[in-house]
Short mmCIF file of C-alpha atoms and ligand atoms in Angstrom, two decimals:
data_model
loop_
_atom_site.label_atom_id
_atom_site.label_comp_id
_atom_site.label_asym_id
_atom_site.label_seq_id
_atom_site.Cartn_x
_atom_site.Cartn_y
_atom_site.Cartn_z
CA UNK N 1 -18.57 -78.06 -32.56
CA UNK N 2 -14.86 -76.61 -31.30
CA UNK N 3 -14.81 -74.04 -29.70
CA UNK N 4 -11.70 -70.93 -29.65
CA UNK N 5 -13.16 -67.98 -27.85
CA UNK N 6 -13.80 -70.05 -24.47
CA UNK N 7 -12.68 -71.33 -21.18
CA UNK N 8 -12.86 -74.26 -20.27
CA UNK N 9 -15.28 -73.17 -17.04
CA UNK N 10 -17.45 -72.20 -19.78
CA UNK N 11 -17.11 -76.25 -21.60
CA UNK N 12 -17.47 -77.34 -18.26
CA UNK N 13 -20.90 -75.28 -18.11
CA UNK N 14 -21.80 -76.07 -22.31
CA UNK N 15 -21.44 -80.10 -21.21
CA UNK N 16 -23.44 -79.58 -17.90
CA UNK N 17 -26.01 -76.91 -19.65
CA UNK N 18 -26.74 -79.85 -22.44
CA UNK N 19 -26.84 -82.43 -19.90
CA UNK N 20 -29.59 -80.73 -18.18
CA UNK N 21 -30.98 -80.38 -21.99
CA UNK N 22 -30.58 -83.97 -22.86
CA UNK N 23 -32.66 -84.95 -20.06
CA UNK N 24 -35.60 -83.11 -20.97
CA UNK N 25 -35.29 -82.87 -24.93
CA UNK N 26 -37.64 -82.15 -27.61
CA UNK N 27 -40.11 -84.66 -26.31
CA UNK N 28 -40.53 -82.97 -23.00
CA UNK N 29 -41.23 -79.42 -25.33
CA UNK N 30 -43.36 -80.32 -26.79
CA UNK N 31 -45.71 -81.95 -24.52
CA UNK N 32 -45.49 -79.31 -22.93
CA UNK N 33 -46.15 -76.72 -26.47
CA UNK N 34 -49.85 -80.00 -26.41
CA UNK N 35 -50.61 -79.43 -23.08
CA UNK N 36 -50.68 -74.91 -23.34
CA UNK N 37 -48.93 -75.02 -19.98
CA UNK N 38 -45.19 -73.70 -19.57
CA UNK N 39 -41.69 -75.32 -19.67
CA UNK N 40 -41.79 -75.23 -15.13
CA UNK N 41 -39.80 -77.85 -14.63
CA UNK N 42 -36.74 -77.57 -16.92
CA UNK N 43 -37.32 -73.68 -16.59
CA UNK N 44 -37.55 -74.04 -12.41
CA UNK N 45 -33.80 -77.04 -12.59
CA UNK N 46 -32.34 -74.58 -14.92
CA UNK N 47 -32.58 -71.58 -11.95
CA UNK N 48 -31.01 -73.98 -9.14
CA UNK N 49 -28.64 -74.64 -11.28
CA UNK N 50 -28.05 -71.56 -11.30
CA UNK N 51 -28.00 -70.72 -15.02
CA UNK N 52 -31.03 -67.95 -15.55
CA UNK N 53 -28.40 -65.75 -13.71
CA UNK N 54 -25.44 -66.08 -14.48
CA UNK N 55 -25.08 -63.27 -16.61
CA UNK N 56 -26.16 -60.92 -13.80
CA UNK N 57 -24.54 -59.69 -10.21
CA UNK N 58 -23.26 -61.54 -7.69
CA UNK N 59 -24.89 -59.46 -5.13
CA UNK N 60 -27.21 -59.50 -6.23
CA UNK N 61 -27.64 -63.51 -6.50
CA UNK N 62 -26.64 -64.43 -10.27
CA UNK N 63 -23.80 -65.24 -11.47
CA UNK N 64 -21.16 -62.60 -11.89
CA UNK N 65 -20.75 -63.90 -15.40
CA UNK N 66 -22.74 -62.14 -18.78
CA UNK N 67 -23.21 -62.73 -22.46
CA UNK N 68 -20.61 -65.20 -22.99
CA UNK N 69 -22.26 -67.14 -20.32
CA UNK N 70 -26.25 -66.33 -20.55
CA UNK N 71 -25.83 -67.68 -24.45
CA UNK N 72 -24.08 -70.96 -23.60
CA UNK N 73 -26.61 -72.16 -21.20
CA UNK N 74 -29.30 -70.98 -24.61
CA UNK N 75 -27.63 -72.10 -26.96
CA UNK N 76 -27.49 -75.86 -25.52
CA UNK N 77 -30.59 -75.81 -23.88
CA UNK N 78 -31.93 -75.06 -28.19
CA UNK N 79 -29.72 -78.07 -29.44
CA UNK N 80 -31.07 -80.01 -26.81
CA UNK N 81 -34.52 -78.76 -28.35
CA UNK N 82 -35.83 -77.33 -25.24
CA UNK N 83 -35.22 -73.50 -25.82
CA UNK N 84 -36.17 -72.18 -23.13
CA UNK N 85 -36.79 -68.44 -25.29
CA UNK N 86 -37.66 -66.52 -21.74
CA UNK N 87 -34.45 -66.15 -21.43
CA UNK N 88 -34.39 -63.77 -24.10
CA UNK N 89 -35.82 -61.40 -22.25
CA UNK N 90 -36.48 -62.20 -18.46
CA UNK N 91 -32.07 -62.55 -17.32
CA UNK N 92 -31.03 -61.24 -20.35
CA UNK N 93 -33.29 -57.58 -21.29
CA UNK N 94 -34.44 -57.02 -18.66
CA UNK N 95 -32.24 -58.53 -16.01
CA UNK N 96 -30.10 -56.26 -17.88
CA UNK N 97 -31.80 -52.85 -17.98
CA UNK N 98 -32.41 -52.82 -14.41
CA UNK N 99 -29.17 -54.11 -13.43
CA UNK N 100 -27.07 -51.02 -14.92
CA UNK N 101 -30.29 -48.51 -14.64
CA UNK N 102 -32.29 -49.42 -12.47
CA UNK N 103 -33.02 -47.57 -8.79
CA UNK N 104 -31.49 -49.34 -5.80
CA UNK N 105 -34.57 -50.64 -5.03
CA UNK N 106 -36.38 -51.55 -8.37
CA UNK N 107 -32.82 -53.89 -8.35
CA UNK N 108 -33.85 -54.62 -4.73
CA UNK N 109 -36.71 -55.76 -6.11
CA UNK N 110 -36.38 -57.85 -9.33
CA UNK N 111 -32.00 -58.80 -9.29
CA UNK N 112 -32.88 -61.31 -6.79
CA UNK N 113 -35.97 -63.48 -8.93
CA UNK N 114 -34.47 -63.24 -11.92
CA UNK N 115 -31.33 -64.84 -11.36
CA UNK N 116 -32.62 -67.40 -9.44
CA UNK N 117 -35.30 -67.75 -11.77
CA UNK N 118 -38.19 -66.58 -9.22
CA UNK N 119 -39.80 -63.84 -11.38
CA UNK N 120 -40.18 -63.50 -14.77
CA UNK N 121 -40.59 -60.16 -16.53
CA UNK N 122 -41.27 -59.88 -20.37
CA UNK N 123 -40.69 -56.70 -22.21
CA UNK N 124 -42.77 -54.43 -24.78
CA UNK N 125 -41.98 -52.91 -27.92
CA UNK N 126 -43.05 -54.25 -30.20
CA UNK N 127 -46.80 -52.21 -31.62
CA UNK N 128 -49.39 -52.10 -35.04
CA UNK N 129 -48.39 -49.02 -36.50
CA UNK N 130 -44.99 -48.90 -35.64
CA UNK N 131 -42.93 -52.58 -36.49
CA UNK N 132 -39.29 -52.37 -37.71
CA UNK N 133 -39.45 -48.20 -36.83
CA UNK N 134 -39.33 -47.96 -33.02
CA UNK N 135 -39.09 -44.51 -33.83
CA UNK N 136 -43.03 -43.95 -33.96
CA UNK N 137 -43.81 -46.08 -31.16
CA UNK N 138 -47.00 -43.78 -29.69
CA UNK N 139 -47.45 -45.66 -26.07
CA UNK N 140 -46.51 -42.72 -24.33
CA UNK N 141 -46.59 -41.73 -19.79
CA UNK N 142 -47.48 -38.61 -18.61
CA UNK N 143 -47.53 -37.34 -15.24
CA UNK N 144 -50.69 -37.92 -13.16
CA UNK N 145 -49.74 -34.01 -10.89
CA UNK N 146 -46.60 -33.18 -10.74
CA UNK N 147 -43.39 -33.20 -8.56
CA UNK N 148 -41.34 -36.75 -8.72
CA UNK N 149 -43.80 -38.40 -6.52
CA UNK N 150 -46.29 -37.68 -8.90
CA UNK N 151 -47.52 -40.91 -10.35
CA UNK N 152 -47.57 -42.41 -14.09
CA UNK N 153 -50.55 -43.32 -16.40
CA UNK N 154 -49.26 -44.79 -19.36
CA UNK N 155 -51.47 -45.50 -22.82
CA UNK N 156 -51.15 -46.97 -25.89
CA UNK N 157 -50.95 -50.85 -27.57
CA UNK N 158 -48.19 -53.13 -27.77
CA UNK N 159 -48.66 -56.94 -30.42
CA UNK N 160 -45.87 -59.97 -30.01
CA UNK N 161 -45.39 -59.04 -26.71
CA UNK N 162 -43.81 -63.01 -25.47
CA UNK N 163 -45.25 -64.82 -22.25
CA UNK N 164 -46.72 -61.90 -20.84
CA UNK N 165 -49.14 -65.08 -19.28
CA UNK N 166 -46.42 -66.41 -17.58
CA UNK N 167 -44.11 -63.01 -16.17
CA UNK N 168 -44.46 -61.74 -13.44
CA UNK N 169 -44.21 -57.67 -14.77
CA UNK N 170 -43.70 -56.23 -18.84
CA UNK N 171 -40.77 -54.06 -19.10
CA UNK N 172 -42.53 -51.69 -21.07
CA UNK N 173 -41.22 -48.96 -23.82
CA UNK N 174 -43.30 -46.32 -23.77
CA UNK N 175 -42.35 -42.32 -24.52
CA UNK N 176 -42.64 -39.58 -22.21
CA UNK N 177 -41.59 -35.57 -23.26
CA UNK N 178 -38.86 -33.61 -21.96
CA UNK N 179 -39.69 -31.73 -19.09
CA UNK N 180 -36.60 -30.07 -20.40
CA UNK N 181 -37.64 -29.89 -23.98
CA UNK N 182 -40.62 -30.79 -24.40
CA UNK N 183 -39.45 -33.20 -26.99
CA UNK N 184 -40.68 -36.58 -26.55
CA UNK N 185 -38.94 -39.05 -25.71
CA UNK N 186 -37.65 -42.97 -24.59
CA UNK N 187 -38.14 -44.76 -21.20
CA UNK N 188 -39.22 -47.99 -19.82
CA UNK N 189 -41.55 -49.47 -17.38
CA UNK N 190 -41.74 -52.32 -14.73
CA UNK N 191 -45.45 -53.01 -16.01
CA UNK N 192 -46.76 -55.93 -12.97
CA UNK N 193 -49.27 -58.62 -14.35
CA UNK N 194 -51.95 -57.93 -12.92
CA UNK N 195 -52.00 -53.90 -13.14
CA UNK N 196 -55.54 -52.17 -14.08
CA UNK N 197 -55.85 -50.70 -17.20
CA UNK N 198 -53.61 -54.08 -18.74
CA UNK N 199 -55.28 -56.32 -21.19
CA UNK N 200 -53.22 -59.14 -23.22
CA UNK N 201 -55.19 -61.21 -25.99
CA UNK N 202 -52.98 -63.78 -26.80
CA UNK N 203 -52.95 -63.72 -30.85
CA UNK N 204 -53.71 -66.85 -32.87
CA UNK N 205 -50.31 -68.31 -33.74
CA UNK N 206 -48.99 -71.22 -36.05
CA UNK N 207 -46.16 -71.03 -34.10
CA UNK N 208 -46.01 -74.56 -32.24
CA UNK N 209 -43.60 -72.86 -29.04
CA UNK N 210 -44.50 -72.43 -25.77
CA UNK N 211 -44.49 -69.16 -25.05
CA UNK N 212 -47.47 -67.45 -26.62
CA UNK N 213 -47.36 -63.93 -28.32
CA UNK N 214 -49.76 -61.56 -26.50
CA UNK N 215 -51.48 -58.13 -27.82
CA UNK N 216 -51.52 -55.55 -24.61
CA UNK N 217 -54.12 -52.90 -24.71
CA UNK N 218 -52.87 -50.33 -21.95
CA UNK N 219 -55.65 -47.89 -20.63
CA UNK N 220 -54.48 -45.35 -18.19
CA UNK N 221 -52.42 -47.50 -16.49
CA UNK N 222 -51.98 -46.09 -12.77
CA UNK N 223 -47.78 -46.35 -12.41
CA UNK N 224 -46.60 -46.05 -9.61
CA UNK N 225 -43.50 -43.07 -9.61
CA UNK N 226 -41.11 -45.63 -8.57
CA UNK N 227 -42.49 -48.12 -11.72
CA UNK N 228 -39.94 -45.89 -14.36
CA UNK N 229 -36.40 -47.75 -14.65
CA UNK N 230 -33.83 -45.13 -12.94
CA UNK N 231 -36.77 -43.62 -11.95
CA UNK N 232 -35.83 -40.47 -13.74
CA UNK N 233 -32.61 -40.77 -14.11
CA UNK N 234 -30.80 -39.69 -10.85
CA UNK N 235 -30.55 -42.54 -9.44
CA UNK N 236 -27.35 -44.62 -12.09
CA UNK N 237 -24.43 -43.62 -12.48
CA UNK N 238 -24.76 -45.45 -15.76
CA UNK N 239 -27.98 -43.24 -16.33
CA UNK N 240 -26.65 -39.77 -14.85
CA UNK N 241 -23.40 -40.40 -17.77
CA UNK N 242 -26.14 -40.38 -20.43
CA UNK N 243 -27.71 -36.88 -19.27
CA UNK N 244 -30.88 -36.07 -20.52
CA UNK N 245 -31.25 -39.17 -22.40
CA UNK N 246 -31.32 -42.12 -20.03
CA UNK N 247 -34.05 -44.03 -21.97
CA UNK N 248 -32.66 -44.29 -25.48
CA UNK N 249 -29.39 -45.74 -23.61
CA UNK N 250 -31.34 -48.02 -21.35
CA UNK N 251 -33.27 -49.05 -23.90
CA UNK N 252 -29.85 -49.90 -26.13
CA UNK N 253 -28.18 -51.92 -22.96
CA UNK N 254 -31.07 -54.22 -23.73
CA UNK N 255 -30.84 -54.45 -27.04
CA UNK N 256 -27.32 -56.41 -27.25
CA UNK N 257 -28.12 -58.58 -25.41
CA UNK N 258 -31.31 -59.30 -26.77
CA UNK N 259 -29.64 -60.20 -30.78
CA UNK N 260 -26.94 -61.44 -28.82
CA UNK N 261 -29.58 -64.40 -27.06
CA UNK N 262 -31.25 -64.69 -30.83
CA UNK N 263 -28.30 -66.25 -32.12
CA UNK N 264 -27.85 -68.65 -29.45
CA UNK N 265 -32.05 -68.79 -29.23
CA UNK N 266 -31.28 -69.42 -33.67
CA UNK N 267 -28.11 -71.85 -33.48
CA UNK N 268 -28.76 -74.08 -30.94
CA UNK N 269 -32.54 -74.76 -32.33
CA UNK N 270 -29.49 -74.86 -35.94
CA UNK N 271 -28.26 -77.81 -34.66
CA UNK N 272 -30.63 -79.71 -33.19
CA UNK N 273 -32.26 -80.07 -36.74
CA UNK N 274 -29.06 -80.42 -38.22
CA UNK N 275 -28.11 -83.35 -35.34
CA UNK N 276 -31.85 -85.21 -36.06
CA UNK N 277 -30.79 -85.07 -40.54
CA UNK N 278 -27.19 -86.37 -39.55
CA UNK N 279 -28.61 -89.72 -37.88
CA UNK N 280 -30.94 -89.60 -40.55
CA UNK N 281 -28.74 -90.07 -42.99
CA UNK N 282 -26.71 -91.86 -41.81
CA UNK N 283 -28.30 -95.14 -41.62
CA UNK N 284 -31.40 -94.26 -44.08
CA UNK N 285 -30.01 -96.93 -46.19
CA UNK N 286 -32.55 -96.37 -50.40
CA UNK N 287 -29.39 -97.64 -52.65
CA UNK N 288 -26.00 -98.56 -51.97
CA UNK N 289 -24.84 -96.43 -49.07
CA UNK N 290 -26.70 -94.67 -46.51
CA UNK N 291 -28.02 -91.17 -48.57
CA UNK N 292 -25.74 -89.67 -45.56
CA UNK N 293 -23.09 -90.86 -49.22
CA UNK N 294 -24.24 -88.41 -51.75
CA UNK N 295 -22.97 -85.32 -51.91
CA UNK N 296 -26.31 -83.48 -53.19
CA UNK N 297 -27.45 -84.69 -48.96
CA UNK N 298 -23.60 -84.13 -47.54
CA UNK N 299 -22.70 -81.21 -49.30
CA UNK N 300 -25.92 -79.13 -47.38
CA UNK N 301 -25.23 -80.83 -43.47
CA UNK N 302 -22.03 -79.28 -44.10
CA UNK N 303 -22.58 -76.52 -45.18
CA UNK N 304 -25.57 -76.20 -42.39
CA UNK N 305 -22.16 -76.94 -40.09
CA UNK N 306 -20.64 -74.21 -41.31
CA UNK N 307 -22.38 -71.48 -41.51
CA UNK N 308 -23.96 -72.55 -37.82
CA UNK N 309 -20.44 -72.71 -36.79
CA UNK N 310 -19.15 -69.35 -38.19
CA UNK N 311 -22.86 -67.60 -36.46
CA UNK N 312 -21.37 -68.67 -33.58
CA UNK N 313 -18.28 -66.89 -34.02
CA UNK N 314 -19.86 -63.94 -34.23
CA UNK N 315 -22.38 -64.57 -31.00
CA UNK N 316 -18.68 -65.49 -29.71
CA UNK N 317 -17.70 -62.03 -30.73
CA UNK N 318 -20.51 -59.94 -29.34
CA UNK N 319 -21.28 -61.41 -26.22
CA UNK N 320 -16.56 -60.35 -25.39
CA UNK N 321 -17.07 -56.73 -26.97
CA UNK N 322 -20.67 -56.54 -24.76
CA UNK N 323 -19.09 -57.63 -21.88
CA UNK N 324 -15.92 -55.94 -22.05
CA UNK N 325 -17.97 -52.34 -21.99
CA UNK N 326 -17.39 -52.35 -25.85
CA UNK N 327 -21.66 -50.75 -26.33
CA UNK N 328 -20.51 -49.93 -29.53
CA UNK N 329 -18.50 -52.27 -30.98
CA UNK N 330 -21.26 -54.92 -29.77
CA UNK N 331 -24.38 -53.67 -31.31
CA UNK N 332 -22.76 -53.62 -34.71
CA UNK N 333 -21.29 -57.36 -33.75
CA UNK N 334 -25.01 -58.76 -32.32
CA UNK N 335 -26.35 -57.05 -35.08
CA UNK N 336 -24.32 -59.85 -37.10
CA UNK N 337 -24.10 -62.94 -35.44
CA UNK N 338 -27.85 -62.21 -34.79
CA UNK N 339 -28.23 -62.32 -39.41
CA UNK N 340 -25.72 -64.68 -39.49
CA UNK N 341 -27.60 -67.35 -37.21
CA UNK N 342 -30.72 -66.24 -37.95
CA UNK N 343 -30.23 -67.39 -41.83
CA UNK N 344 -28.16 -70.09 -40.57
CA UNK N 345 -31.19 -71.70 -38.70
CA UNK N 346 -33.61 -71.13 -41.47
CA UNK N 347 -31.06 -73.24 -44.00
CA UNK N 348 -30.08 -76.02 -40.77
CA UNK N 349 -33.97 -76.64 -40.15
CA UNK N 350 -34.61 -76.19 -44.05
CA UNK N 351 -31.92 -79.05 -45.72
CA UNK N 352 -33.12 -81.27 -42.01
CA UNK N 353 -36.68 -82.23 -42.91
CA UNK N 354 -35.00 -82.36 -46.93
CA UNK N 355 -33.37 -84.76 -45.66
CA UNK N 356 -35.43 -87.08 -44.10
CA UNK N 357 -38.20 -86.97 -47.02
CA UNK N 358 -41.52 -87.57 -45.68
CA UNK N 359 -40.39 -87.98 -42.63
CA UNK N 360 -39.26 -84.39 -42.48
CA UNK N 361 -43.09 -84.10 -42.84
CA UNK N 362 -44.41 -86.54 -40.19
CA UNK N 363 -45.24 -84.95 -36.98
CA UNK N 364 -42.69 -88.48 -35.40
CA UNK N 365 -40.15 -86.65 -36.23
CA UNK N 366 -40.66 -83.22 -35.22
CA UNK N 367 -38.88 -81.06 -37.52
CA UNK N 368 -41.58 -80.15 -39.62
CA UNK N 369 -42.91 -77.53 -36.72
CA UNK N 370 -39.15 -75.76 -36.71
CA UNK N 371 -39.62 -74.78 -40.75
CA UNK N 372 -42.44 -72.34 -38.89
CA UNK N 373 -39.74 -71.49 -35.63
CA UNK N 374 -36.66 -70.80 -37.07
CA UNK N 375 -38.30 -68.29 -39.18
CA UNK N 376 -38.64 -66.34 -35.52
CA UNK N 377 -34.37 -65.58 -35.75
CA UNK N 378 -35.11 -64.22 -38.81
CA UNK N 379 -37.79 -62.08 -37.85
CA UNK N 380 -38.01 -60.66 -34.63
CA UNK N 381 -36.69 -59.32 -32.30
CA UNK N 382 -35.30 -57.03 -35.14
CA UNK N 383 -35.40 -58.74 -39.47
CA UNK N 384 -32.77 -59.61 -41.96
CA UNK N 385 -33.38 -56.68 -43.69
CA UNK N 386 -33.55 -54.06 -40.56
CA UNK N 387 -30.07 -55.59 -40.25
CA UNK N 388 -29.22 -55.08 -43.96
CA UNK N 389 -29.93 -51.47 -43.42
CA UNK N 390 -27.51 -50.70 -40.64
CA UNK N 391 -24.55 -52.72 -41.78
CA UNK N 392 -25.56 -50.48 -45.69
CA UNK N 393 -25.52 -47.29 -43.49
CA UNK N 394 -23.59 -48.21 -40.71
CA UNK N 395 -20.79 -49.79 -41.19
CA UNK N 396 -20.81 -48.96 -44.80
CA UNK N 397 -21.67 -45.31 -44.73
CA UNK N 398 -24.02 -46.35 -47.74
CA UNK N 399 -27.38 -43.40 -47.65
CA UNK N 400 -30.61 -44.08 -46.21
CA UNK N 401 -34.11 -45.06 -48.80
CA UNK N 402 -36.27 -43.87 -45.31
C1 FAD W 501 -42.12 -65.59 -32.59
C2 FAD W 501 -41.42 -63.84 -31.73
C3 FAD W 501 -41.84 -62.89 -30.63
C4 FAD W 501 -42.16 -62.32 -30.56
N1 FAD W 501 -41.80 -60.99 -28.84
C5 FAD W 501 -41.76 -60.34 -28.78
C6 FAD W 501 -41.49 -59.05 -27.68
O1 FAD W 501 -41.52 -60.03 -26.99
N2 FAD W 501 -41.89 -58.38 -27.56
C7 FAD W 501 -41.54 -57.23 -28.89
O2 FAD W 501 -42.35 -55.87 -27.85
N3 FAD W 501 -42.55 -58.23 -29.72
C8 FAD W 501 -41.09 -60.26 -29.79
N4 FAD W 501 -41.72 -60.34 -31.28
C9 FAD W 501 -42.27 -58.73 -33.05
C10 FAD W 501 -41.51 -58.65 -33.08
O3 FAD W 501 -40.26 -58.11 -32.43
C11 FAD W 501 -40.96 -58.16 -34.67
O4 FAD W 501 -42.00 -58.94 -35.83
C12 FAD W 501 -40.06 -57.85 -34.93
O5 FAD W 501 -39.53 -56.31 -34.98
C13 FAD W 501 -40.32 -57.21 -37.35
O6 FAD W 501 -41.57 -55.78 -36.27
P1 FAD W 501 -43.33 -56.42 -37.39
O7 FAD W 501 -43.77 -57.65 -37.19
O8 FAD W 501 -44.01 -54.98 -37.37
O9 FAD W 501 -42.71 -56.36 -39.31
P2 FAD W 501 -42.71 -55.21 -40.47
O10 FAD W 501 -41.72 -54.18 -39.40
O11 FAD W 501 -43.81 -54.39 -40.37
O12 FAD W 501 -41.87 -54.94 -41.82
C14 FAD W 501 -42.55 -56.22 -42.59
C15 FAD W 501 -41.25 -56.51 -42.99
O13 FAD W 501 -40.67 -55.59 -43.98
C16 FAD W 501 -39.14 -55.87 -44.27
N5 FAD W 501 -39.52 -54.19 -44.02
C17 FAD W 501 -39.87 -52.94 -42.78
N6 FAD W 501 -38.93 -51.91 -43.23
C18 FAD W 501 -37.74 -52.54 -44.03
C19 FAD W 501 -36.99 -51.16 -44.31
N7 FAD W 501 -37.04 -50.03 -43.89
N8 FAD W 501 -36.46 -52.18 -44.98
C20 FAD W 501 -36.64 -52.78 -46.06
N9 FAD W 501 -36.94 -53.93 -45.24
C21 FAD W 501 -38.55 -53.51 -44.67
C22 FAD W 501 -39.20 -56.15 -42.71
O14 FAD W 501 -38.16 -57.09 -43.07
C23 FAD W 501 -40.56 -57.20 -42.78
O15 FAD W 501 -40.04 -58.77 -43.69
C24 FAD W 501 -42.45 -61.44 -31.54
C25 FAD W 501 -42.22 -61.56 -32.52
C26 FAD W 501 -42.83 -62.65 -32.97
C27 FAD W 501 -42.78 -63.16 -34.27
#
């Protein structure tokens, strides 16, 4: 793939990560899945090379880069068949939120570990009765006592939260009453894995992925005052600028990186599937020429390639805007990139499976399970329809039906 929005350093990073991914590849990831374990070895090696914290500040052990670099890492690992889904959550969402809004103590406690991969953080926003409508979130935090040092008690339910079993903590999105207005406002809490009252049960997914999804029950989970990200918005410059809605700003700060990384995940998986199909179509011969000579096979593969390239361009634009500090511009581009990548991924995987005929469904070729996996890029973290809604309202100014 050619790149116009990347520097020589980016290209070197791509090549180095691609080489690492190639050493692991899909066979490694599938053996991890069948063992029910985690891609520890790949995670550790990527961490050691500095890839997992490439977006985090240098003073906390990160690479000092941004989403442009982190998305390259995930895309290339995915292209090799071994994506690390927790990169979407741990360094991208949680690392970003803490780096931008955490108290000095939270930064000291979490960032070096998130940057060197020794700590992992999950992210929980989805609720069973809220789903796409995050305004309906009911997970609620209340103070146990008065004063800024009082503990928090967090109660609620979450679903589909990835990697809670391997995460040292989960960043939970809840609501708390604004002391001034009495209104419920969003807030983010760091909940360590083994906190009493923080229950998790795995959801039985059809997905063949190393990362499991969990339903979470938070039953009066007692957290110290400093579990609130930003410590009530008085310790961080950005949070102060956000006035009373610091929690909302914190949340949005994490969502653009999440969308950019989901785009990288989709593009990587799409490229992986497309490459398998192209290899097959070049050599599989049942008539005079290999099947790739038939335009009915070649054109949809060419289309898939074009659509993945276009999605990547939008992802690069979103990453550039985000890294330049344009959160609003990045919001639109990150949504569009996630949409484009999700659609390109689903189509590339579908065409790849079809290109292999019966072998597309044979376990040996490893493509059929991607049919399910590719749908993740369309559904999560925000569905195709919710992005179309966003573009209808925000970009086109059309009225809202809900
Ligand atoms: C593999 C996987 C990993 C995940 N990991 C995490 C995680 O780590 N943390 C986390 O918090 N969540 C996670 N999620 C949850 C994910 O973000 C949600 O599934 C997603 O936001 C959709 O919510 P929902 O499933 O409740 O669907 P719903 O909101 O119930 O939507 C169902 C359908 O209705 C459509 N729809 C809903 N509202 C509208 C509307 N207004 N207009 C048009 N169509 C609409 C949707 O597009 C969708 O097609 C994960 C999900 C999966 C599948």
